[in-house]
XYZ file of C-alpha atoms in Angstrom:
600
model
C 16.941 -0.335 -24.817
C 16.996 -3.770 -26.501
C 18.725 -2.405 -29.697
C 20.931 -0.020 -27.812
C 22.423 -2.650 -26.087
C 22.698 -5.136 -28.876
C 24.599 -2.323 -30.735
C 27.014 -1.512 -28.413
C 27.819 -5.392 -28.520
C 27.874 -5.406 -31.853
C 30.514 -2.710 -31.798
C 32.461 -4.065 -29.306
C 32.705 -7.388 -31.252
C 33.164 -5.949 -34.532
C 36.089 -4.010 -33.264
C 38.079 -6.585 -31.440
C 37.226 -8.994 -33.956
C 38.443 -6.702 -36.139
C 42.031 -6.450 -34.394
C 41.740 -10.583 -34.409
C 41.523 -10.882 -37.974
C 44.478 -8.221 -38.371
C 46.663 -10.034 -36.012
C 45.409 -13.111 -37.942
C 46.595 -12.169 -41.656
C 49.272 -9.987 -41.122
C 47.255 -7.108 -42.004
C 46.962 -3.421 -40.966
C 44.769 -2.923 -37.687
C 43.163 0.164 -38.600
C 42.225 -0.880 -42.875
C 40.420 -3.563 -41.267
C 38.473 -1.571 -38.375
C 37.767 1.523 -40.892
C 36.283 -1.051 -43.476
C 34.343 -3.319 -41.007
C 32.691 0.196 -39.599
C 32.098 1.101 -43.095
C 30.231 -2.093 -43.901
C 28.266 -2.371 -40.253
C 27.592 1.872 -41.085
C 26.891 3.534 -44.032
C 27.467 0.699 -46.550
C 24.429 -1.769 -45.009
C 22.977 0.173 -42.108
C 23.142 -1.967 -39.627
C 24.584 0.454 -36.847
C 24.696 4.189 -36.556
C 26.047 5.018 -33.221
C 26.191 8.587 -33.136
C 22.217 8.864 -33.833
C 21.739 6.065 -31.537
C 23.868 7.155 -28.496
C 23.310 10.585 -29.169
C 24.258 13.199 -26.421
C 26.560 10.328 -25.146
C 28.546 10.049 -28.197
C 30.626 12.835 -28.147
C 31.987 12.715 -24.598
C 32.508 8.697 -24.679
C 35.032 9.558 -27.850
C 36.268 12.260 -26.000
C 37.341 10.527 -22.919
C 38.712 7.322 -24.848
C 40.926 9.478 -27.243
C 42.208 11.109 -24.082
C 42.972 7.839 -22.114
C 44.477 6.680 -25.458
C 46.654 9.848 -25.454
C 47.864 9.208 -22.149
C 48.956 5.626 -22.461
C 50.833 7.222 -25.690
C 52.675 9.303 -23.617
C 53.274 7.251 -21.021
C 56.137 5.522 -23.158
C 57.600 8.861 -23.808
C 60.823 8.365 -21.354
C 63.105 10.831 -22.406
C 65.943 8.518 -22.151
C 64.730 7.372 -25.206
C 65.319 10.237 -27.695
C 68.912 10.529 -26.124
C 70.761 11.811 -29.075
C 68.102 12.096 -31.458
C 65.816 14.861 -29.610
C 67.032 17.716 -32.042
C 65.004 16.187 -35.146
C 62.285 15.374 -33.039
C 62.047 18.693 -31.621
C 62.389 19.949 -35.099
C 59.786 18.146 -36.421
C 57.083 18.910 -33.505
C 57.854 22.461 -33.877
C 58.615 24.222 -37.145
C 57.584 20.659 -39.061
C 54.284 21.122 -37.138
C 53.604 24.925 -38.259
C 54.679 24.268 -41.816
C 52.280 21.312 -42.107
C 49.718 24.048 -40.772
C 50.905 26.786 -43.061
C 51.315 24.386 -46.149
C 47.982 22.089 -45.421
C 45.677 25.252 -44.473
C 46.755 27.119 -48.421
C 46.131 23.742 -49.903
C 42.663 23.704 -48.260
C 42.154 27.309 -49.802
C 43.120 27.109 -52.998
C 42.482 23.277 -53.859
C 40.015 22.342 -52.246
C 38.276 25.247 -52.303
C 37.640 26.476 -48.759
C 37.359 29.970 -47.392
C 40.587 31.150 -45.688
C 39.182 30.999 -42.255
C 38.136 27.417 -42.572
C 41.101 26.362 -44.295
C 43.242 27.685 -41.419
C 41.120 25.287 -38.849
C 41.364 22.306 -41.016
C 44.818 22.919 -41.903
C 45.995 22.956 -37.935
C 43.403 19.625 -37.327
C 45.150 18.041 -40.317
C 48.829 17.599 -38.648
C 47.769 15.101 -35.986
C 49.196 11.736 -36.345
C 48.424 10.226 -32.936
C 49.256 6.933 -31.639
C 45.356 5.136 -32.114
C 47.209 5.153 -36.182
C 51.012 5.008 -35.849
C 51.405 2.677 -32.573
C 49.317 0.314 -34.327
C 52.176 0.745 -37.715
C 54.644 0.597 -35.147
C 53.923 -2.701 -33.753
C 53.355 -4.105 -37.455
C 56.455 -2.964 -39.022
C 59.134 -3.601 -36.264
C 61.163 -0.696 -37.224
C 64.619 0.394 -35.816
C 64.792 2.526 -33.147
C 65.290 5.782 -34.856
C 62.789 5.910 -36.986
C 60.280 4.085 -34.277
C 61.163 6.832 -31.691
C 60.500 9.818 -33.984
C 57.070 8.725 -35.358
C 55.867 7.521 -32.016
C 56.560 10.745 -30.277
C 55.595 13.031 -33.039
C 52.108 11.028 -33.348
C 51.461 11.829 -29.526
C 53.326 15.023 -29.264
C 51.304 16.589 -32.274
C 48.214 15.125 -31.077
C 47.192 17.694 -28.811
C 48.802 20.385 -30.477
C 46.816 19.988 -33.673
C 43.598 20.102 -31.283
C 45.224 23.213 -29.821
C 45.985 24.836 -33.225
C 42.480 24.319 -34.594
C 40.991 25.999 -31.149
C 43.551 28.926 -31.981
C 42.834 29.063 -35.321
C 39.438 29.191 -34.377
C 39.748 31.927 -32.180
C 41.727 34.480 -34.010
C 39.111 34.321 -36.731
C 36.460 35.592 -34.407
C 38.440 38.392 -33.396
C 39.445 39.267 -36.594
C 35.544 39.042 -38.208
C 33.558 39.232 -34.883
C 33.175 42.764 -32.641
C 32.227 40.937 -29.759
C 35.761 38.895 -29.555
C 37.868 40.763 -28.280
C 42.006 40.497 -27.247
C 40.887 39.048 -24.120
C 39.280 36.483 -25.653
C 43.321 35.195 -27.118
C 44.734 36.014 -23.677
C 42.032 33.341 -22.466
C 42.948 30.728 -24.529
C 46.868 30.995 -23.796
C 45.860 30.736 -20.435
C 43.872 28.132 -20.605
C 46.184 26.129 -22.618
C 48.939 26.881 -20.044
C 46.673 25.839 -17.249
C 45.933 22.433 -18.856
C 49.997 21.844 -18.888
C 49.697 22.408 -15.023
C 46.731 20.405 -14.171
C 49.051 17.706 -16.377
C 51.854 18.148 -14.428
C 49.935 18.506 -11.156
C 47.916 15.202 -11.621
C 51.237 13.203 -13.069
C 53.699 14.516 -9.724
C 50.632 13.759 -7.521
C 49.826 10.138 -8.598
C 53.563 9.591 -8.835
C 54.101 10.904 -5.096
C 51.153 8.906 -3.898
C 52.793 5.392 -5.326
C 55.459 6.240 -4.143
C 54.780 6.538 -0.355
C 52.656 3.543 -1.078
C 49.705 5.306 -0.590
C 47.636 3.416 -2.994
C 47.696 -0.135 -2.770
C 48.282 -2.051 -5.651
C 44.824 -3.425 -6.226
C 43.717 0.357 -7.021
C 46.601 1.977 -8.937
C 44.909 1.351 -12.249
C 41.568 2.189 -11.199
C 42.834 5.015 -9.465
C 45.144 6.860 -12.657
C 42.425 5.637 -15.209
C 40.289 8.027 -13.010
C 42.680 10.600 -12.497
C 43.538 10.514 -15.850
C 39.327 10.941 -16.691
C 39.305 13.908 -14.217
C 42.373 16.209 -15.837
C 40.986 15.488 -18.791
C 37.261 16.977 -18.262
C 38.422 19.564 -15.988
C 40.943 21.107 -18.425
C 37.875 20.533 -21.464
C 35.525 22.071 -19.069
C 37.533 25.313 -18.712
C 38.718 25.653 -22.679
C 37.318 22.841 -25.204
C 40.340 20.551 -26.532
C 42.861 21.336 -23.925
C 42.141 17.981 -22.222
C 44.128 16.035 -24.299
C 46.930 18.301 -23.595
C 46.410 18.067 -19.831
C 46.811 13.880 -20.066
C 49.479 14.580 -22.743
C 51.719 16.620 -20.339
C 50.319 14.125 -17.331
C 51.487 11.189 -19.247
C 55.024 12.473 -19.624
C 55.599 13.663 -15.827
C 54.784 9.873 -14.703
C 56.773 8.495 -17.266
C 60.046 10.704 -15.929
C 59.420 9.974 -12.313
C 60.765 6.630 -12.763
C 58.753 4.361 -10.741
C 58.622 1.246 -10.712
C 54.877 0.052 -10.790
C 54.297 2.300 -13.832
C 55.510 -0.181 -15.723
C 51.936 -2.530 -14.887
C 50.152 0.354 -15.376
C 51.500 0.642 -18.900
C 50.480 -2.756 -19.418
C 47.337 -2.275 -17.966
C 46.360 0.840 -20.431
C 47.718 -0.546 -23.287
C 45.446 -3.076 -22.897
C 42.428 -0.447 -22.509
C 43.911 1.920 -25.501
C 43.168 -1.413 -27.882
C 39.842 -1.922 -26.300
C 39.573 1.252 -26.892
C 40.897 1.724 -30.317
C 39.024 -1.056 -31.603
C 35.579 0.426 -30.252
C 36.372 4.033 -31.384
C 37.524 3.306 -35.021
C 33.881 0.912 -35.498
C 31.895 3.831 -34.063
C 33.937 6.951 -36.137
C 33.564 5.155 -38.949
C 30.160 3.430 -38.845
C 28.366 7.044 -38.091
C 29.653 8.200 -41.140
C 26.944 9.217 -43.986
C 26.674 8.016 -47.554
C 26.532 11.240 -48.698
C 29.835 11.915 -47.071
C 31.361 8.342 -48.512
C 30.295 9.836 -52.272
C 31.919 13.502 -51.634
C 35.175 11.964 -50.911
C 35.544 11.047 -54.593
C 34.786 14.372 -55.830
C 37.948 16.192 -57.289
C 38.870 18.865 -54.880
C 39.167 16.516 -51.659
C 41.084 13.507 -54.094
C 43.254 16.583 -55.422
C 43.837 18.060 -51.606
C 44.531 14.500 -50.288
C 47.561 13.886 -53.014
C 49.258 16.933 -52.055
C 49.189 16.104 -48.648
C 50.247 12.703 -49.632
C 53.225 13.510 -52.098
C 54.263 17.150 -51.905
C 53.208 18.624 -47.732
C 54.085 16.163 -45.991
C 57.816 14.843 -47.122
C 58.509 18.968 -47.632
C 57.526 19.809 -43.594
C 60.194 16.838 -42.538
C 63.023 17.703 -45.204
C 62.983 21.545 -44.421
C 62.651 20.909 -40.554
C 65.429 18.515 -40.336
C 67.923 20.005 -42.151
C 71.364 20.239 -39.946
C 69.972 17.701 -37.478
C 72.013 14.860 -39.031
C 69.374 13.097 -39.563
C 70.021 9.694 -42.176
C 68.081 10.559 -45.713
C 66.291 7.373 -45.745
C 65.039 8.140 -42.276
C 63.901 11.178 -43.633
C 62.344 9.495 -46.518
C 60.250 7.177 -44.195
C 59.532 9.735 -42.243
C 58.414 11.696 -44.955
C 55.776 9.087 -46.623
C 54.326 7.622 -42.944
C 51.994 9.940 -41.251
C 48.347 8.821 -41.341
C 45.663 10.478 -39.725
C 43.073 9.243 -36.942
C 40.507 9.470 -34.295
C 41.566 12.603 -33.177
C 41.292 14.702 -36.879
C 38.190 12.728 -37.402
C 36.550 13.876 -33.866
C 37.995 17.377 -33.876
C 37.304 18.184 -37.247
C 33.499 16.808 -36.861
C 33.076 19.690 -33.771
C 34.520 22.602 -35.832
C 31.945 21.298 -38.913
C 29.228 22.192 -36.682
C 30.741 25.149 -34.890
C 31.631 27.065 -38.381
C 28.527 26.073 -39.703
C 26.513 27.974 -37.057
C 29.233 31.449 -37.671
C 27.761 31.326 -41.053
C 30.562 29.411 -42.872
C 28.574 26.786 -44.806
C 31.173 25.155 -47.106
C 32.348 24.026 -43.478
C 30.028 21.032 -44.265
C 32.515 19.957 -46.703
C 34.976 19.115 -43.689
C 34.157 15.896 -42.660
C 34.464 14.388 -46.183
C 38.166 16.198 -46.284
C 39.292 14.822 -43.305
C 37.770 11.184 -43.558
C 38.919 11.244 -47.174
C 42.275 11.840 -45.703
C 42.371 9.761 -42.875
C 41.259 6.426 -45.093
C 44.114 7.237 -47.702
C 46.736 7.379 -45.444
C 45.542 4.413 -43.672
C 45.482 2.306 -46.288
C 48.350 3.972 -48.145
C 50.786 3.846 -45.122
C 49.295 1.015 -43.587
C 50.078 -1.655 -46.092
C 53.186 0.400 -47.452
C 55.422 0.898 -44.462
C 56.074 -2.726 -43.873
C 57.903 -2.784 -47.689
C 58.978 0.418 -47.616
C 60.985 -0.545 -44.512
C 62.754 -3.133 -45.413
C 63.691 -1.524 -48.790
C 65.178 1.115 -46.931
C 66.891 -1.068 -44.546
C 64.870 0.531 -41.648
C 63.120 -2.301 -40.105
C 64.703 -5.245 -38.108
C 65.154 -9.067 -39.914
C 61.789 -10.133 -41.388
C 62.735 -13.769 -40.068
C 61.298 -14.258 -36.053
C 64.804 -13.895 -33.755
C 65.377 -15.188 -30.021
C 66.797 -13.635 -27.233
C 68.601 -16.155 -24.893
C 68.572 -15.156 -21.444
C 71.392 -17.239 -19.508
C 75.102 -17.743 -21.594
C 76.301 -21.846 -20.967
C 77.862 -24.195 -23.470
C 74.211 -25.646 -23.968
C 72.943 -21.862 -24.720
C 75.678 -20.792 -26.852
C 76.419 -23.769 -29.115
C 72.383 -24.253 -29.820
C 72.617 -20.377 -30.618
C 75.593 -20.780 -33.272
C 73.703 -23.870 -34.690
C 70.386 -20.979 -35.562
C 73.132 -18.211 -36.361
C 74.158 -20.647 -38.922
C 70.664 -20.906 -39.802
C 70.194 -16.928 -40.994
C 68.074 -16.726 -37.360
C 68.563 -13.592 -35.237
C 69.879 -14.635 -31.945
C 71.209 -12.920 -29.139
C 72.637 -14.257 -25.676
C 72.212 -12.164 -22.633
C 73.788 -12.357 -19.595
C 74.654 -10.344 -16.206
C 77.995 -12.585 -15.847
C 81.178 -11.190 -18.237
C 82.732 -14.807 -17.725
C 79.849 -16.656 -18.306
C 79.132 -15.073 -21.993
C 82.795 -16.642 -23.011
C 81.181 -19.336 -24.260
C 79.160 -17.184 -26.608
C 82.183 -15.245 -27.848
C 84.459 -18.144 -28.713
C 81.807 -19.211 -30.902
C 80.970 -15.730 -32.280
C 77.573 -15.712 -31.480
C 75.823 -12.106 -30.581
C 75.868 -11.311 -27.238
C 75.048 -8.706 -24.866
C 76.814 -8.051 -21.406
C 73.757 -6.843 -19.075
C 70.763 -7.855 -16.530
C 67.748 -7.839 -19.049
C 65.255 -7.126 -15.760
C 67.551 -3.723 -15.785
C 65.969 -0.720 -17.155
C 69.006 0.881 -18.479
C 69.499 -2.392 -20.231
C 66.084 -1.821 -21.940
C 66.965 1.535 -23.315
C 70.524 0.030 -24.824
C 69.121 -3.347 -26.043
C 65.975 -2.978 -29.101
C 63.606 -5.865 -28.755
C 62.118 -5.771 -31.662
C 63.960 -8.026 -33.712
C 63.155 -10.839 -31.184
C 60.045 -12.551 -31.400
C 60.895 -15.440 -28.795
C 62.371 -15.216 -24.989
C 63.780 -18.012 -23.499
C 64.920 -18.193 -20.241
C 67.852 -20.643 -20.069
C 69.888 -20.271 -16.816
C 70.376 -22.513 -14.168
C 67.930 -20.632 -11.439
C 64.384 -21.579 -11.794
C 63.238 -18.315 -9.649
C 65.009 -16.350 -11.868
C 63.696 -17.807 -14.920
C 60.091 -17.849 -13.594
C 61.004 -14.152 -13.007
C 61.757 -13.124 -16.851
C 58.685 -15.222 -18.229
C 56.871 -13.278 -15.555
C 58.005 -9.870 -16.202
C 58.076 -9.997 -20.126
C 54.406 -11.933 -20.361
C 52.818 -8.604 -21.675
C 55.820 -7.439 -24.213
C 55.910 -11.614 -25.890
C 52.950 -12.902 -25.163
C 52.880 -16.080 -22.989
C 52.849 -18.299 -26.236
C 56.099 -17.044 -27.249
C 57.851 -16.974 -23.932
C 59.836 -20.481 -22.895
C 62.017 -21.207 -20.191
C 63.934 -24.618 -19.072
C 62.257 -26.870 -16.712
C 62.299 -27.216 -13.244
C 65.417 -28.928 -11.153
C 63.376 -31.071 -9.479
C 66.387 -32.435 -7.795
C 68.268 -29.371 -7.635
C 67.809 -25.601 -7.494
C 64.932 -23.662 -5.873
C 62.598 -26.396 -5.401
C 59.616 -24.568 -7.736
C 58.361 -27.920 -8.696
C 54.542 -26.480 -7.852
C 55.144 -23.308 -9.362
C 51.910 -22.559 -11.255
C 51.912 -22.331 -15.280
C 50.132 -19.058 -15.272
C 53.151 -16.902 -13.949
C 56.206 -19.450 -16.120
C 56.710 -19.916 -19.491
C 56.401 -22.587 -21.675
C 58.402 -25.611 -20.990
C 61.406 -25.564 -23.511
C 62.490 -29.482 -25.056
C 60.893 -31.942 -22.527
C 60.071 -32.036 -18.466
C 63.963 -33.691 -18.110
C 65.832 -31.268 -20.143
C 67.335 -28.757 -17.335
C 69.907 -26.644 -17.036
C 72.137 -29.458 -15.566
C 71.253 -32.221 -18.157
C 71.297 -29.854 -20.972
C 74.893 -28.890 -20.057
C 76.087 -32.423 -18.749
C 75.428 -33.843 -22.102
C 77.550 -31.210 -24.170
C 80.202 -32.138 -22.026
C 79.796 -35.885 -22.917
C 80.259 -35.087 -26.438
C 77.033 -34.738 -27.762
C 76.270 -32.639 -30.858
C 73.816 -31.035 -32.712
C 72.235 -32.428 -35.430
C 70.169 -31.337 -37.883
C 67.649 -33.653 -40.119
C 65.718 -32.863 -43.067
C 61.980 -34.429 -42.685
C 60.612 -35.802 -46.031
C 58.076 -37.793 -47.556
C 60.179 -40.780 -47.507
C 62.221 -40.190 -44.424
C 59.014 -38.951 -41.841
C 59.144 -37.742 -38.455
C 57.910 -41.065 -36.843
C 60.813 -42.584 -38.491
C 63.414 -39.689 -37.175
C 62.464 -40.106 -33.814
C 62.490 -43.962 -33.798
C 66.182 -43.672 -35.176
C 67.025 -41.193 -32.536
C 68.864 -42.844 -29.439
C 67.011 -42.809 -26.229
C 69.004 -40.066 -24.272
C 68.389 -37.784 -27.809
C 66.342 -34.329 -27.236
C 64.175 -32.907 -29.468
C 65.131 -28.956 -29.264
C 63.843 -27.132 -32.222
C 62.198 -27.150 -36.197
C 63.030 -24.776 -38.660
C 60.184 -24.387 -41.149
C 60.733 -23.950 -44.676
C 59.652 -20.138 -44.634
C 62.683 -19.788 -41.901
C 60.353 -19.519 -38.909
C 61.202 -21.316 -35.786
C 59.085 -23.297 -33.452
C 60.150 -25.467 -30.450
C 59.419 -28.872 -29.097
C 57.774 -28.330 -25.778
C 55.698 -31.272 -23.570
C 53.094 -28.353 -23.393
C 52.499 -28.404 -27.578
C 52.906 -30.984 -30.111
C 54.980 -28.766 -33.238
C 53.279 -29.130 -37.015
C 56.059 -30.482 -38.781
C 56.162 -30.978 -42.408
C 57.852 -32.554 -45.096
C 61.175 -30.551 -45.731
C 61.067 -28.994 -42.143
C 64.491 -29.598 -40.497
C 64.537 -30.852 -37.251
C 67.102 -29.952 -34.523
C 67.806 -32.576 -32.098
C 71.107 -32.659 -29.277
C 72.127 -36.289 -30.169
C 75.071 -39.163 -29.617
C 77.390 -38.400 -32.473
C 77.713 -42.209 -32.970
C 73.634 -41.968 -33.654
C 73.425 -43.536 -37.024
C 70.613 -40.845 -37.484
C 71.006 -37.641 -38.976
């Protein structure tokens, strides 16, 4: 009991610690958990979770990849593909059946499988799933196009790879076994079309209970992380691997039904999936065998990975998307990303076993094929999509932009003076009139209400590292740090400081639900704005080893504020009374000064 228990800590630190490190040193999430659970597994022995939590292993992978699948598909709002839903359609559909057709001969005549077996693997093989690409997502900021199509091919494909494998499965009993029969097909096209309506049944019926406010708030995650455990098992229970296309479909129909509180419970399971992740990726990998570690480097599975690599995979996007439009170097992306995951490692580990016991014994060789597969596109992808990105023009500025909620002379001069700077900026605001002062100075701008979900479909985020909330209503500021807290992270969210002498009177407003404080406790809206009128300027001083910061800010004149530094790597930072900056020599410092300041 002892050692049970200090294992499942161990995994549970050695996976979030693993996501730490990643976050850390800008490196891929899922290199670092695969190699930490090859260390803590085979490598030194120090955990093997599938001997040690035996008839509990299975199931507990089960039910996490299919919470994981939901919260995939619970950002698949088909607003989003708006325009771009004929290559993605293409590519779930006859993309998915050529990577099945393609993968299962390469199986056969590389690697050296039976047909039957190679037909299984094949159809496990074309799952991308969102425990791999969200993670790629999130590290590689890509535009919208390319974003939208890998995310919903990774959870789209998910199940259906599951789906294939069971089919594939099937129809290779009733070809070679009398006791299969017909029936046996009719039963699993019924059972696959049953999961899609205990999906849909479970999504409309959470939905409709929210929205009579039937659930208080308190239990609406407990409540659809339950739901979500119960389609699962009771589509599994009736046909194996249909669960995940029960929360699939169950994701989707809550995501369409447009309201409003599934927007926390996004949050909330994103927050689980990465728990989740983290745990699943130490355990997958840590119960893996030395004997399978050495197989992967035998010639048939390196041979069989490569073609997947360089010839199936950018074939199955170029023929499916031809006459969708679609931009060649979107194609080309699309192509080379498409790593493999939990899912092919869990669902190709059951059909080992289960072909093994029909008699097909080179079955064994399975779970070295698709762990050989999964860790070469991992690392392949993982570390090459970032570069490949930018090279293709595909991802958004490598240098950390700011969106500027609130359009005033303060906000739109200060955003010229980091335009001018190479930083991305961009000035929102609900008022036409009010953004003036960001067009006469030609500084990106967007005419909306950023709390407005139609303006989160027509403005990307990505590029934007830092929100700041710079209007002249505290509420409403409080509001955006508020609502945006789990998109930036509270460290990069700022807003002005509170009008204690004017405004909404939110001078005990707690820190946990504002920003950060942007400049210093006196630097509102009003002052912010009064001085610009007065003539004050921007100014912008180089820090050196002979001309320090001590001695910038005694030179600065009293009613000088501190606003911003720009390191020398192009990153941004802000003075704040809540953090002291790190400013070094050759940082430049951006202060709103007198213009008769003999600084500067």
């Amino acid at each position: 009991m002892d050692n049970l228990l200090f294992e499942l800590m161990l995994i549970l630190f050695l996976g979030v610690s693993s996501q730490w490190v990643a976050w850390r040193y800008r490196l891929p999430a899922i290199v670092v958990m695969s190699v930490v659970g090859l260390l803590a597994g085979p490598i030194f022995g120090v955990i093997n979770p599938e001997e040690n939590l035996a008839v509990v292993y299975g199931p507990l992978i089960s039910i996490a990849v299919g919470i994981i699948l939901f919260e995939g598909s619970l950002g698949l709002d088909f607003r989003e593909i708006r325009g771009i839903g004929k290559p993605i359609y293409r590519i779930v559909t006859i993309g998915a059946l050529l990577a099945w057709l393609l993968g299962s001969l390469a199986a056969h005549y590389v690697a050296g499988l039976p047909l039957a077996v190679s037909f299984v693997i094949g159809a496990i093989l074309i799952v991308t799933g969102p425990t791999v690409i969200l993670p790629l997502l999130r590290q590689a900021k890509l535009k919208p196009l390319p974003s939208a199509i890998l995310k919903w091919e990774g959870i789209i494909v998910d199940p259906l790879g599951a789906l294939l494998a069971v089919f594939a499965f099937v129809f290779i009993q009733f070809i070679t076994l009398d006791d299969v029969t017909f029936i046996t097909i009719l039963f699993f096209i019924g059972g696959s079309i049953l999961a899609i309506l205990i999906g849909i049944g479970f999504g409309l019926g959470v939905g409709k209970l929210f929205e009579n406010g039937l659930v208080p708030e308190y239990l609406k995650s407990p409540f659809v992380l339950s739901s979500v455990v119960t389609a699962f098992t009771i589509s599994d229970t009736i046909m194996h691997e249909t669960g995940l296309l029960a929360v699939t479909v169950m994701g989707i129909t809550l995501a369409n039904m447009r309201i409003s509180s599934i927007g926390d419970l996004r949050h909330f399971k994103e927050n689980i999936s990465i728990l989740l992740i983290s745990v699943i990726f130490i355990m997958l990998t840590a119960s893996l065998t030395r004997e399978t570690l050495i197989a992967m480097f035998e010639w048939p599975i390196i041979s069989f990975v490569l073609l997947m690599l360089f010839v199936i995979r950018p074939l199955t996007i170029f023929i499916s998307t031809i006459g969708t439009g679609l931009p060649f170097k979107v194609k080309l992306l699309t192509g080379w990303i498409a790593p493999r995951g939990i899912v092919a490692l869990t669902v190709s580990g059951y059909f080992a076993g289960v072909l093994m016991l029909e008699g097909y014994e080179e079955a064994e060789m399975l779970t070295s094929l698709t762990f050989g597969l999964v860790f070469a596109t991992v690392i392949a992808h993982g570390f090459s999509i970032g570069w490949l990105s930018k090279k293709l023009n595909l991802s958004t500025e490598s240098t950390p932009g700011i969106l500027m909620v609130g359009s005033s002379k303060f906000t739109a001069n200060f955003a010229k003076v980091l335009d001018d700077y190479e930083i991305p900026v961009m000035i929102i605001d609900s008022s036409w009139s009010r953004l003036s002062h960001a067009r006469r100075l030609d500084v990106p701008n967007k005419h909306g209400e950023v709390l407005s979900e139609q303006t989160d479909y027509q403005l990307d985020m990505t590029p934007y590292e830092y929100m700041i909330s710079m209007t002249e209503f505290d509420s409403y500021n409080t509001l955006i740090s508020t609502t945006f807290k789990p998109e930036f992270g509270r460290e990069f969210l700022y807003q002005l400081p509170i009008q204690m002498d004017n405004g909404d009177r939110l001078d005990e407003v707690s820190n946990h639900i504002s920003g950060n404080i942007l400049f210093s406790e006196q630097a509102n809206w009003t002052v912010l704005n009064e001085k610009i009128n007065q003539g004050f300027v921007f100014k912008k001083t180089k820090v050196t080893e002979e001309y320090t910061f001590e001695m910038l800010k005694k030179d600065l004149h009293h009613e000088s504020i501190l606003l911003a530094i720009i390191k020398g790597s192009g990153k941004i930072s802000f003075f704040s009374p809540n953090r002291e900056p790190k400013i070094e020599s050759n940082d430049i410092v951006i202060s709103l000064s007198k213009p008769n300041n003999r600084q500067g």
